[in-house]
Coordinates of C-alpha atoms in Angstrom, one line a residue:
X1 CA 14.9 -12.7 -39.5
X2 CA 11.6 -12.0 -37.7
X3 CA 10.4 -15.5 -37.9
X4 CA 13.7 -17.0 -36.9
X5 CA 13.8 -14.8 -33.8
X6 CA 10.2 -15.6 -33.1
X7 CA 10.9 -19.4 -33.2
X8 CA 13.9 -18.8 -30.9
X9 CA 11.6 -17.1 -28.4
X10 CA 8.9 -19.9 -28.6
X11 CA 11.5 -22.6 -28.3
X12 CA 13.0 -21.0 -25.2
X13 CA 9.5 -20.7 -23.6
X14 CA 8.5 -24.2 -24.5
X15 CA 11.8 -25.9 -23.4
X16 CA 12.1 -23.8 -20.2
X17 CA 8.5 -24.5 -19.2
X18 CA 8.9 -28.2 -19.8
X19 CA 12.0 -28.4 -17.6
X20 CA 10.4 -26.1 -15.0
X21 CA 11.8 -24.0 -12.1
X22 CA 14.5 -21.5 -12.9
X23 CA 15.0 -23.2 -16.3
X24 CA 12.5 -20.8 -17.8
X25 CA 14.8 -17.8 -17.1
X26 CA 18.0 -19.7 -17.7
X27 CA 16.9 -21.1 -21.1
X28 CA 15.7 -17.6 -22.0
X29 CA 19.3 -16.5 -21.3
X30 CA 20.4 -18.8 -24.1
X31 CA 17.9 -17.2 -26.4
X32 CA 19.1 -13.7 -25.4
X33 CA 22.7 -14.8 -26.2
X34 CA 21.6 -16.1 -29.7
X35 CA 19.6 -13.0 -30.6
X36 CA 22.1 -10.4 -29.2
X37 CA 25.4 -12.0 -30.1
X38 CA 24.3 -14.2 -33.0
X39 CA 21.8 -12.0 -34.7
X40 CA 23.5 -8.8 -33.6
X41 CA 20.4 -7.3 -32.1
X42 CA 20.3 -4.7 -29.3
X43 CA 19.2 -6.1 -25.9
X44 CA 15.8 -4.8 -24.7
X45 CA 14.9 -3.2 -21.4
X46 CA 15.0 -5.5 -18.3
X47 CA 12.0 -5.2 -15.9
X48 CA 14.1 -3.9 -13.0
X49 CA 11.2 -2.4 -11.0
X50 CA 9.2 -5.7 -11.2
X51 CA 12.2 -7.7 -10.0
X52 CA 12.8 -5.4 -7.1
X53 CA 9.2 -5.4 -6.0
X54 CA 9.1 -9.2 -6.1
X55 CA 12.3 -9.4 -4.0
X56 CA 10.8 -7.0 -1.4
X57 CA 7.4 -8.8 -1.2
X58 CA 9.0 -12.2 -1.1
X59 CA 11.2 -11.0 1.8
X60 CA 8.1 -9.8 3.7
X61 CA 6.1 -13.0 3.1
X62 CA 9.2 -15.1 4.0
X63 CA 9.5 -13.2 7.3
X64 CA 5.7 -13.8 7.9
X65 CA 6.3 -17.5 7.3
X66 CA 9.4 -17.7 9.5
X67 CA 7.4 -16.0 12.4
X68 CA 4.6 -18.5 12.1
X69 CA 2.2 -16.0 10.6
X70 CA 1.2 -18.1 7.6
X71 CA 0.4 -21.0 9.9
X72 CA -1.8 -18.8 12.0
X73 CA -3.7 -17.6 8.9
X74 CA -4.3 -21.2 8.0
X75 CA -5.7 -21.9 11.5
X76 CA -8.1 -18.9 11.1
X77 CA -9.1 -20.3 7.7
X78 CA -9.8 -23.7 9.2
X79 CA -12.2 -22.3 11.7
X80 CA -14.1 -20.4 8.9
X81 CA -14.3 -23.4 6.7
X82 CA -15.5 -25.8 9.4
X83 CA -18.2 -23.3 10.6
X84 CA -20.3 -23.7 7.4
X85 CA -19.6 -27.2 6.0
X86 CA -22.7 -27.5 3.9
X87 CA -21.8 -24.3 2.1
X88 CA -18.2 -25.4 1.5
X89 CA -18.4 -25.0 -2.3
X90 CA -18.9 -21.3 -1.9
X91 CA -17.1 -20.6 1.4
X92 CA -13.9 -22.4 0.4
X93 CA -13.2 -20.3 -2.8
X94 CA -14.1 -17.1 -1.0
X95 CA -11.6 -17.9 1.8
X96 CA -8.9 -19.0 -0.7
X97 CA -9.5 -15.8 -2.7
X98 CA -9.4 -13.6 0.4
X99 CA -6.3 -15.1 2.0
X100 CA -4.3 -15.0 -1.3
X101 CA -5.4 -11.4 -1.8
X102 CA -3.7 -10.3 1.4
X103 CA -0.8 -12.7 1.3
X104 CA 0.1 -11.9 -2.3
X105 CA 1.0 -15.5 -3.0
X106 CA -0.9 -18.7 -3.8
X107 CA 1.2 -20.7 -1.3
X108 CA -1.6 -20.3 1.3
X109 CA -3.7 -22.6 -0.8
X110 CA -1.5 -25.6 -0.1
X111 CA -2.3 -25.4 3.6
X112 CA -6.0 -24.9 3.0
X113 CA -6.6 -27.7 0.5
X114 CA -6.5 -30.6 3.0
X115 CA -9.0 -28.8 5.3
X116 CA -11.3 -28.2 2.4
X117 CA -11.1 -31.8 1.3
X118 CA -11.8 -33.2 4.8
X119 CA -14.6 -30.7 5.6
X120 CA -16.4 -31.3 2.3
X121 CA -16.2 -35.1 2.6
X122 CA -17.6 -35.2 6.1
X123 CA -20.4 -32.8 5.1
X124 CA -21.3 -35.2 2.2
X125 CA -20.3 -32.7 -0.4
X126 CA -18.3 -34.0 -3.4
X127 CA -14.8 -32.6 -2.7
X128 CA -14.1 -32.0 -6.4
X129 CA -16.5 -29.1 -6.3
X130 CA -14.9 -26.9 -3.6
X131 CA -11.4 -28.2 -4.3
X132 CA -11.3 -27.3 -8.0
X133 CA -12.9 -23.8 -7.6
X134 CA -10.7 -23.0 -4.5
X135 CA -7.5 -23.6 -6.6
X136 CA -8.9 -21.4 -9.4
X137 CA -10.1 -18.6 -6.9
X138 CA -6.6 -18.5 -5.4
X139 CA -5.1 -18.1 -8.9
X140 CA -7.6 -15.3 -9.8
X141 CA -6.9 -13.5 -6.5
X142 CA -3.2 -13.0 -7.5
X143 CA -4.4 -10.5 -10.1
X144 CA -6.3 -8.6 -7.5
X145 CA -3.7 -8.6 -4.8
X146 CA -1.9 -5.2 -4.3
X147 CA 1.3 -6.9 -3.3
X148 CA 1.5 -9.8 -5.8
X149 CA 4.4 -10.1 -8.3
X150 CA 1.9 -9.9 -11.2
X151 CA 0.3 -6.7 -9.9
X152 CA 3.8 -5.3 -9.4
X153 CA 4.4 -5.8 -13.0
X154 CA 1.3 -3.9 -14.0
X155 CA 2.2 -1.0 -11.7
X156 CA 5.7 -0.8 -13.1
X157 CA 4.3 -1.0 -16.7
X158 CA 1.9 1.9 -16.2
X159 CA 4.5 4.0 -14.4
X160 CA 7.0 3.5 -17.2
X161 CA 4.4 4.5 -19.8
X162 CA 3.4 7.7 -18.0
X163 CA -0.2 6.4 -17.8
X164 CA -2.5 8.1 -15.3
X165 CA -3.7 4.6 -14.2
X166 CA -2.1 2.7 -11.3
X167 CA -2.8 0.6 -8.3
X168 CA -6.1 2.3 -7.5
X169 CA -7.6 1.4 -10.8
X170 CA -6.2 -2.1 -10.8
X171 CA -7.8 -2.8 -7.5
X172 CA -11.0 -1.0 -8.5
X173 CA -11.4 -3.3 -11.5
X174 CA -9.8 -6.6 -10.5
X175 CA -11.0 -7.0 -6.9
X176 CA -14.7 -7.2 -7.8
X177 CA -14.2 -8.9 -11.2
X178 CA -12.0 -11.7 -9.9
X179 CA -14.2 -12.3 -6.8
X180 CA -17.4 -12.3 -8.7
X181 CA -15.8 -14.5 -11.4
X182 CA -14.7 -17.0 -8.7
X183 CA -18.2 -17.1 -7.3
X184 CA -19.7 -17.6 -10.8
X185 CA -17.2 -20.5 -11.1
X186 CA -18.5 -21.9 -7.8
X187 CA -22.0 -21.8 -9.1
X188 CA -20.8 -23.7 -12.2
X189 CA -19.3 -26.5 -10.2
X190 CA -22.0 -26.7 -7.5
X191 CA -23.6 -29.6 -9.3
X192 CA -20.6 -31.0 -11.1
X193 CA -20.2 -34.7 -11.0
X194 CA -22.3 -37.3 -9.2
X195 CA -23.3 -36.8 -5.5
X196 CA -20.5 -38.2 -3.3
X197 CA -22.5 -41.2 -2.0
X198 CA -23.1 -42.2 -5.6
X199 CA -19.6 -41.9 -6.9
X200 CA -18.2 -45.4 -7.8
X201 CA -14.6 -44.4 -7.3
X202 CA -15.2 -43.0 -3.8
X203 CA -17.2 -46.1 -2.9
X204 CA -14.4 -48.3 -4.1
X205 CA -11.8 -46.4 -2.1
X206 CA -14.0 -46.4 0.9
X207 CA -14.5 -50.2 0.7
X208 CA -10.7 -50.7 0.4
X209 CA -10.0 -48.6 3.5
X210 CA -8.1 -45.9 1.6
X211 CA -10.0 -43.0 3.2
X212 CA -8.8 -41.8 6.6
X213 CA -11.0 -39.9 9.1
X214 CA -8.2 -37.7 10.3
X215 CA -6.4 -34.8 8.7
X216 CA -3.5 -33.2 10.5
X217 CA -4.0 -29.6 11.3
X218 CA -1.4 -26.9 11.5
X219 CA -0.1 -26.5 15.1
X220 CA 1.8 -23.5 16.5
X221 CA 3.6 -23.8 19.8
X222 CA 1.9 -21.8 22.5
X223 CA 5.0 -19.7 23.2
X224 CA 5.1 -18.8 19.5
X225 CA 1.5 -17.9 19.1
X226 CA 1.8 -14.2 20.2
X227 CA 4.6 -13.6 17.7
X228 CA 2.7 -15.3 14.9
X229 CA -0.3 -13.0 15.6
X230 CA 2.0 -10.0 15.7
X231 CA 3.6 -10.9 12.4
X232 CA 0.2 -11.2 10.8
X233 CA -0.8 -7.8 12.1
X234 CA 2.4 -6.2 10.8
X235 CA 1.9 -7.8 7.4
X236 CA -1.7 -6.8 7.1
X237 CA -0.9 -3.2 8.2
X238 CA 1.8 -3.1 5.5
X239 CA -0.6 -4.5 2.8
X240 CA -3.3 -1.9 3.8
X241 CA -0.6 0.7 3.9
X242 CA 0.4 -0.1 0.3
X243 CA -3.2 0.2 -0.8
X244 CA -3.7 3.5 1.1
X245 CA -0.5 5.0 -0.4
X246 CA -1.7 4.0 -3.8
X247 CA -5.1 5.5 -3.3
X248 CA -4.1 8.7 -1.5
X249 CA -1.3 10.2 -3.6
X250 CA -0.7 13.1 -1.3
X251 CA 0.6 10.7 1.3
X252 CA 3.7 10.1 -0.8
X253 CA 6.3 12.8 -0.7
X254 CA 7.0 15.2 -3.6
X255 CA 10.4 14.7 -5.3
X256 CA 10.0 17.0 -8.3
X257 CA 7.7 19.3 -10.3
X258 CA 7.0 18.8 -14.0
X259 CA 5.0 20.4 -16.8
X260 CA 4.0 19.0 -20.1
X261 CA 4.2 21.3 -23.2
X262 CA 4.6 21.2 -27.0
X263 CA 8.0 20.0 -28.1
X264 CA 8.5 23.4 -29.8
X265 CA 8.6 24.9 -26.3
X266 CA 12.1 23.5 -25.6
X267 CA 15.2 24.0 -27.7
X268 CA 18.8 22.9 -27.3
X269 CA 21.2 25.8 -26.7
X270 CA 24.9 25.1 -26.1
X271 CA 24.0 21.4 -25.5
X272 CA 21.5 22.2 -22.8
X273 CA 17.6 22.2 -23.0
X274 CA 16.2 25.7 -22.7
X275 CA 12.7 27.0 -22.1
X276 CA 10.9 30.1 -21.1
X277 CA 9.7 29.6 -17.6
X278 CA 7.1 31.7 -15.9
X279 CA 6.8 32.7 -12.2
X280 CA 3.2 32.0 -11.5
X281 CA 3.0 34.6 -8.8
X282 CA 4.5 37.6 -10.7
X283 CA 4.1 36.4 -14.4
X284 CA 7.8 37.2 -14.8
X285 CA 9.3 35.3 -17.8
X286 CA 12.8 33.8 -17.5
X287 CA 15.1 32.1 -20.0
X288 CA 16.0 28.9 -18.1
X289 CA 17.9 25.7 -18.4
X290 CA 15.5 22.8 -17.8
X291 CA 15.5 19.0 -17.8
X292 CA 13.7 17.5 -20.7
X293 CA 13.9 14.6 -23.2
X294 CA 13.7 15.7 -26.8
X295 CA 13.8 12.4 -28.5
X296 CA 10.7 13.1 -30.5
X297 CA 10.6 15.9 -33.2
X298 CA 6.9 16.6 -32.6
X299 CA 4.2 16.1 -30.0
X300 CA 4.7 16.7 -26.3
X301 CA 7.7 17.0 -24.0
X302 CA 7.9 16.6 -20.2
X303 CA 9.9 19.4 -18.6
X304 CA 11.1 18.5 -15.1
X305 CA 13.3 20.2 -12.4
X306 CA 10.7 22.9 -11.8
X307 CA 9.1 24.0 -8.6
X308 CA 5.5 24.6 -7.5
X309 CA 5.4 28.2 -8.5
X310 CA 7.1 27.9 -11.9
X311 CA 5.4 26.9 -15.1
X312 CA 6.5 26.5 -18.7
X313 CA 5.5 28.9 -21.5
X314 CA 4.1 26.9 -24.4
X315 CA 5.3 28.1 -27.8
X316 CA 3.5 26.9 -30.9
X317 CA 4.9 29.1 -33.7
X318 CA 8.3 28.6 -35.3
X319 CA 9.0 32.3 -34.7
X320 CA 8.4 32.1 -31.0
X321 CA 10.4 28.8 -30.8
X322 CA 13.3 30.5 -32.5
X323 CA 13.4 33.1 -29.8
X324 CA 14.5 30.4 -27.4
X325 CA 17.9 30.4 -29.2
X326 CA 18.6 33.9 -28.1
X327 CA 16.6 34.1 -24.9
X328 CA 14.6 37.2 -26.0
X329 CA 11.8 37.6 -23.5
X330 CA 10.6 41.0 -24.8
X331 CA 6.8 41.3 -24.7
X332 CA 6.1 37.7 -23.5
X333 CA 4.5 38.7 -20.2
X334 CA 2.1 41.0 -22.0
X335 CA 1.1 38.2 -24.4
X336 CA 0.5 35.9 -21.5
X337 CA -1.8 38.5 -19.9
X338 CA -3.7 38.9 -23.2
X339 CA -4.2 35.2 -23.6
X340 CA -2.1 34.9 -26.7
X341 CA 0.4 32.5 -25.0
X342 CA -0.4 29.8 -22.5
X343 CA 1.5 28.7 -19.4
X344 CA 1.6 25.1 -18.6
X345 CA 1.3 24.8 -14.8
X346 CA 3.5 22.4 -12.9
X347 CA 2.3 19.2 -11.3
X348 CA 3.9 17.3 -8.5
X349 CA 6.1 14.3 -9.1
X350 CA 5.7 12.0 -6.1
X351 CA 7.6 8.9 -5.0
X352 CA 6.3 6.2 -7.4
X353 CA 4.4 3.1 -6.4
X354 CA 7.3 0.7 -7.2
X355 CA 9.7 2.2 -4.6
X356 CA 6.7 2.7 -2.2
X357 CA 5.9 -1.1 -2.3
X358 CA 9.6 -2.0 -2.0
X359 CA 10.1 0.3 1.1
X360 CA 6.9 -0.8 2.9
X361 CA 7.5 -4.5 2.4
X362 CA 11.1 -4.4 3.4
X363 CA 10.2 -2.3 6.4
X364 CA 7.5 -4.9 7.3
X365 CA 10.1 -7.7 7.1
X366 CA 12.4 -5.7 9.3
X367 CA 9.8 -5.2 11.9
X368 CA 8.9 -8.9 11.9
X369 CA 12.6 -9.8 12.4
X370 CA 12.8 -7.3 15.3
X371 CA 9.4 -7.9 17.0
X372 CA 8.3 -11.4 16.1
X373 CA 11.5 -13.4 16.6
X374 CA 11.6 -14.5 13.0
X375 CA 14.9 -16.3 12.5
X376 CA 16.9 -14.6 9.6
X377 CA 18.1 -18.0 8.4
X378 CA 14.5 -19.3 8.0
X379 CA 13.7 -16.5 5.6
X380 CA 16.1 -17.8 3.0
X381 CA 15.2 -21.5 3.5
X382 CA 11.4 -21.4 3.5
X383 CA 9.1 -22.4 0.6
X384 CA 8.2 -18.8 -0.1
X385 CA 11.8 -17.7 -0.5
X386 CA 12.6 -20.6 -2.8
X387 CA 9.6 -19.9 -4.9
X388 CA 10.6 -16.2 -5.0
X389 CA 14.0 -17.1 -6.4
X390 CA 12.4 -19.1 -9.2
X391 CA 10.1 -16.2 -9.9
X392 CA 12.9 -13.6 -10.1
X393 CA 15.1 -15.7 -12.4
X394 CA 12.2 -16.7 -14.6
X395 CA 10.8 -13.2 -15.0
X396 CA 14.3 -11.7 -15.5
X397 CA 15.0 -14.1 -18.3
X398 CA 11.7 -14.4 -20.1
X399 CA 10.7 -10.7 -19.8
X400 CA 14.1 -9.6 -21.0
X401 CA 13.9 -12.0 -24.0
X402 CA 10.4 -10.8 -24.8
X403 CA 11.3 -7.1 -24.7
X404 CA 14.4 -7.7 -26.8
X405 CA 12.4 -9.5 -29.5
X406 CA 9.6 -6.9 -29.5
X407 CA 11.7 -3.8 -29.4
X408 CA 13.7 -5.0 -32.4
X409 CA 10.6 -6.0 -34.3
X410 CA 8.0 -3.5 -33.0
X411 CA 7.1 -1.9 -36.3
X412 CA 6.2 -5.3 -37.9
X413 CA 4.3 -6.5 -34.9
X414 CA 2.4 -3.3 -34.3
X415 CA 1.6 -3.0 -38.0
X416 CA 0.2 -6.5 -38.3
X417 CA -1.9 -6.6 -35.1
X418 CA -2.8 -3.0 -34.2
X419 CA -6.0 -2.8 -36.3
X420 CA -7.4 -6.0 -35.0
X421 CA -6.8 -5.4 -31.3
X422 CA -7.9 -1.8 -31.5
X423 CA -11.2 -2.8 -33.0
X424 CA -11.6 -5.9 -30.7
X425 CA -9.3 -5.3 -27.7
X426 CA -10.7 -8.4 -26.0
X427 CA -8.8 -10.6 -28.5
X428 CA -5.5 -9.7 -26.7
X429 CA -6.8 -11.6 -23.7
X430 CA -6.5 -14.8 -25.8
X431 CA -2.8 -14.1 -26.3
X432 CA -2.4 -13.5 -22.5
X433 CA -4.2 -16.7 -21.7
X434 CA -2.2 -18.8 -24.2
X435 CA 1.2 -17.5 -23.0
X436 CA 0.3 -18.0 -19.4
X437 CA -0.3 -21.7 -20.1
X438 CA 3.3 -22.0 -21.3
X439 CA 4.9 -19.8 -18.6
X440 CA 3.1 -21.0 -15.5
X441 CA 3.4 -17.6 -14.1
X442 CA 1.1 -14.5 -14.1
X443 CA 4.0 -12.2 -13.4
X444 CA 6.1 -13.6 -16.2
X445 CA 3.2 -13.3 -18.6
X446 CA 2.6 -9.7 -17.6
X447 CA 6.3 -8.9 -18.0
X448 CA 6.5 -10.6 -21.4
X449 CA 3.3 -9.4 -23.1
X450 CA 1.5 -6.5 -21.4
X451 CA 3.9 -3.9 -22.8
X452 CA 3.1 -5.2 -26.2
X453 CA -0.6 -4.4 -25.6
X454 CA 0.3 -0.8 -24.9
X455 CA 2.4 -0.6 -28.0
X456 CA -0.5 -2.0 -30.0
X457 CA -2.6 0.9 -28.8
X458 CA -4.9 -0.9 -26.4
X459 CA -6.2 1.5 -23.7
X460 CA -4.6 0.8 -20.4
X461 CA -7.9 0.5 -18.6
X462 CA -8.8 -2.4 -20.9
X463 CA -5.4 -4.1 -20.2
X464 CA -6.5 -4.0 -16.5
X465 CA -9.8 -5.6 -17.5
X466 CA -7.8 -8.4 -19.3
X467 CA -5.4 -8.8 -16.4
X468 CA -7.2 -12.0 -15.0
X469 CA -6.6 -13.7 -18.4
X470 CA -3.0 -14.4 -17.3
X471 CA -4.5 -17.2 -15.1
X472 CA -4.4 -19.8 -17.8
X473 CA -2.1 -22.3 -16.2
X474 CA -5.0 -24.4 -15.0
X475 CA -5.4 -25.6 -18.6
X476 CA -2.7 -28.3 -18.2
X477 CA -3.1 -30.2 -15.0
X478 CA 0.5 -30.0 -14.0
X479 CA 0.7 -26.9 -11.7
X480 CA 1.6 -27.4 -8.1
X481 CA -1.7 -26.4 -6.5
X482 CA -3.6 -28.6 -9.0
X483 CA -1.5 -31.6 -8.2
X484 CA -1.8 -30.9 -4.5
X485 CA -5.6 -30.7 -4.7
X486 CA -5.7 -34.1 -6.4
X487 CA -3.4 -35.6 -3.8
X488 CA -5.3 -34.2 -0.8
X489 CA -8.7 -35.5 -2.0
X490 CA -8.9 -39.0 -0.6
X491 CA -12.2 -39.6 -2.3
X492 CA -10.7 -39.6 -5.7
X493 CA -13.3 -37.2 -7.1
X494 CA -10.8 -34.5 -7.9
X495 CA -8.9 -36.0 -10.7
X496 CA -7.3 -35.9 -14.2
X497 CA -9.5 -37.5 -16.8
X498 CA -8.7 -40.2 -19.4
X499 CA -7.9 -37.6 -22.0
X500 CA -5.8 -35.4 -19.6
X501 CA -7.6 -32.1 -20.5
X502 CA -10.9 -33.4 -19.2
X503 CA -9.8 -32.7 -15.6
X504 CA -11.6 -31.3 -12.6
X505 CA -10.2 -27.7 -13.0
X506 CA -11.1 -27.1 -16.7
X507 CA -14.7 -26.0 -16.2
X508 CA -14.3 -23.8 -13.2
X509 CA -11.1 -22.3 -14.7
X510 CA -12.7 -21.2 -17.9
X511 CA -15.9 -20.0 -16.3
X512 CA -14.0 -17.9 -13.7
X513 CA -11.5 -16.5 -16.1
X514 CA -14.0 -15.6 -18.8
X515 CA -16.4 -14.1 -16.2
X516 CA -13.6 -12.1 -14.6
X517 CA -12.5 -10.6 -17.9
X518 CA -16.1 -9.8 -19.0
X519 CA -16.9 -8.2 -15.6
X520 CA -13.5 -6.4 -15.8
X521 CA -14.4 -4.9 -19.2
X522 CA -17.8 -3.7 -17.8
X523 CA -16.2 -2.0 -14.8
X524 CA -13.3 -0.6 -16.9
X525 CA -15.7 1.0 -19.3
X526 CA -16.7 3.5 -16.5
X527 CA -13.1 4.5 -15.9
X528 CA -12.0 7.8 -17.5

C-alpha cells in the first residue's frame, strides 16, 4: 500500500506541475480523495497557519501594489541600477535580493529585469550575467524574507513542533547565507559567455535592427506619488515591525503560563487532569485541576492554565504519582524545602508569530486603504492577488496530500531514512531541491517536506540551514521570471540552450544555492 500511495502522490505532483497554476492544489485534491475514500486512510493535518499568513501578506502586498507602492520601489531600484552601470553584475542581484526581502514576493523582479537588461547593454556588459544572477538572487531572497509565504511555513512548522527556534533564527541564518550565496553566484557569472561586442547572436540581432535603444520606465502620476511613498513607508514599517516582534518576545502579550514536567506529575482523576501546583511565594502545595495533554505514557508533559506565581510539582516515583489520585499533600512542602522534590517554574506563553504576522499585515493593508487611496477593487484584481490565490490553493492541496501520506506511513519512512539523514543531514537538502523543481514553489515545498525532516530527527537549526535548497525551480527554464528575463534581453545572450538544461540560469542557480546552504550550515552550527 505504501508504494501505491507514494505513486499517487508523485503522479499528483507531476500532473499538477505540468498543468500549472491552481492545478497543483486541485489535482492534489484528487489524490486526497483516492487515498482517504479509496484507501480508507485518515486525512492529515492541513497547514492552516501557513495559509492564513499567506492570505494576510498577499493582502498587504496587494494594497501596496494598488496604492502605487510597488511602482515607486521599482523607480528607486532604477536609479540605483543606473548609478553604477559597470558594476551591474553585482549591483543588480544585490538590488533584486534586497527588494524581494522587503516585499516578500518575487514579483518585483519582473519590473527590474528590463532596467537591468537595458543598463547592462548600454554599459557594454553581457546582459546574461546580471540578468541570470538577478533572477536567482530574487528566488534566494524569498527564503530570507520575514514576510514571505515560505518563511511563514517555517515559522508555523517550528511553532507546531514546540521548537525554541523561530523567525529570529531563520533571519540570523538565511539573510547572510542567501545574500553571500547570491554574491558568490555573481562572481561565478562575471565572466560567463563571450564579451557582448564579440557575441555573434547579439551582432546578428544588432545588424537586423532587432535591438531598440529605449526601454519604457515605470511612471506614477504626480498626484499619486505622495500616496505611493506613504504606502511604501507603511509596508516597510510593518515588515520591520514583524521582525522586531519576532526578535523581542516581550513585545508580544502574554496569553497563558505553562510548565513542563514529567508525565508522571499529572494524573487523570474523574476525567480531569490533576497535578500538585505550588505557590512560588509561599511554597504552599495545592491539588489542582490543570490543562495538559497526556497522549504519551512517558516523557514530558506541558501543563498550561497556570499563572506567573504558580509552578508544577514534579513527581518521579510511582508512589508520589499515586498520591495524585487522592490529593494527599501531606509533607510535600517540607520535601520541596529539603530539595527532595523539584518545582517546575512557569514560563510565559505569548501571542505566536503566526497570528502576529497576520495581524500586522492585515493592519498594514487597512492603513493603506485608509491613508493611501488604494482602491479596494484593485486589491483583488492585481497580479499579486492572483498569484496569491494560486499559492493558497496549491499549498492547501499539496501540503495536505503530503501530510496525509506521511502521517499514515510515518513509521516506514522514518525507519528507512532516519539513520542516513541523522548522520548526514545535508542529504535532506537534495530532497528539498528535487521537490521544489516539481512544485515551482518554495512555500509548497516547505509545507510538503520540512515536517518530514523534523520527524526524521534532523535538528531544526539544520533545517533552517537547508531552507535555501527549496529554490530549485531554476533547474527547468519554465518559471515566470526566467522566461521574462529571456524575453527582456534584446541581445539574445540570456537564453535556453540547444539541450534545454544548458540555459543561462543553471550555473548561477547551482552556485548560489549550494553556497547558501553551505554558509547556512556554518552559521547554524553556532546556534544553541
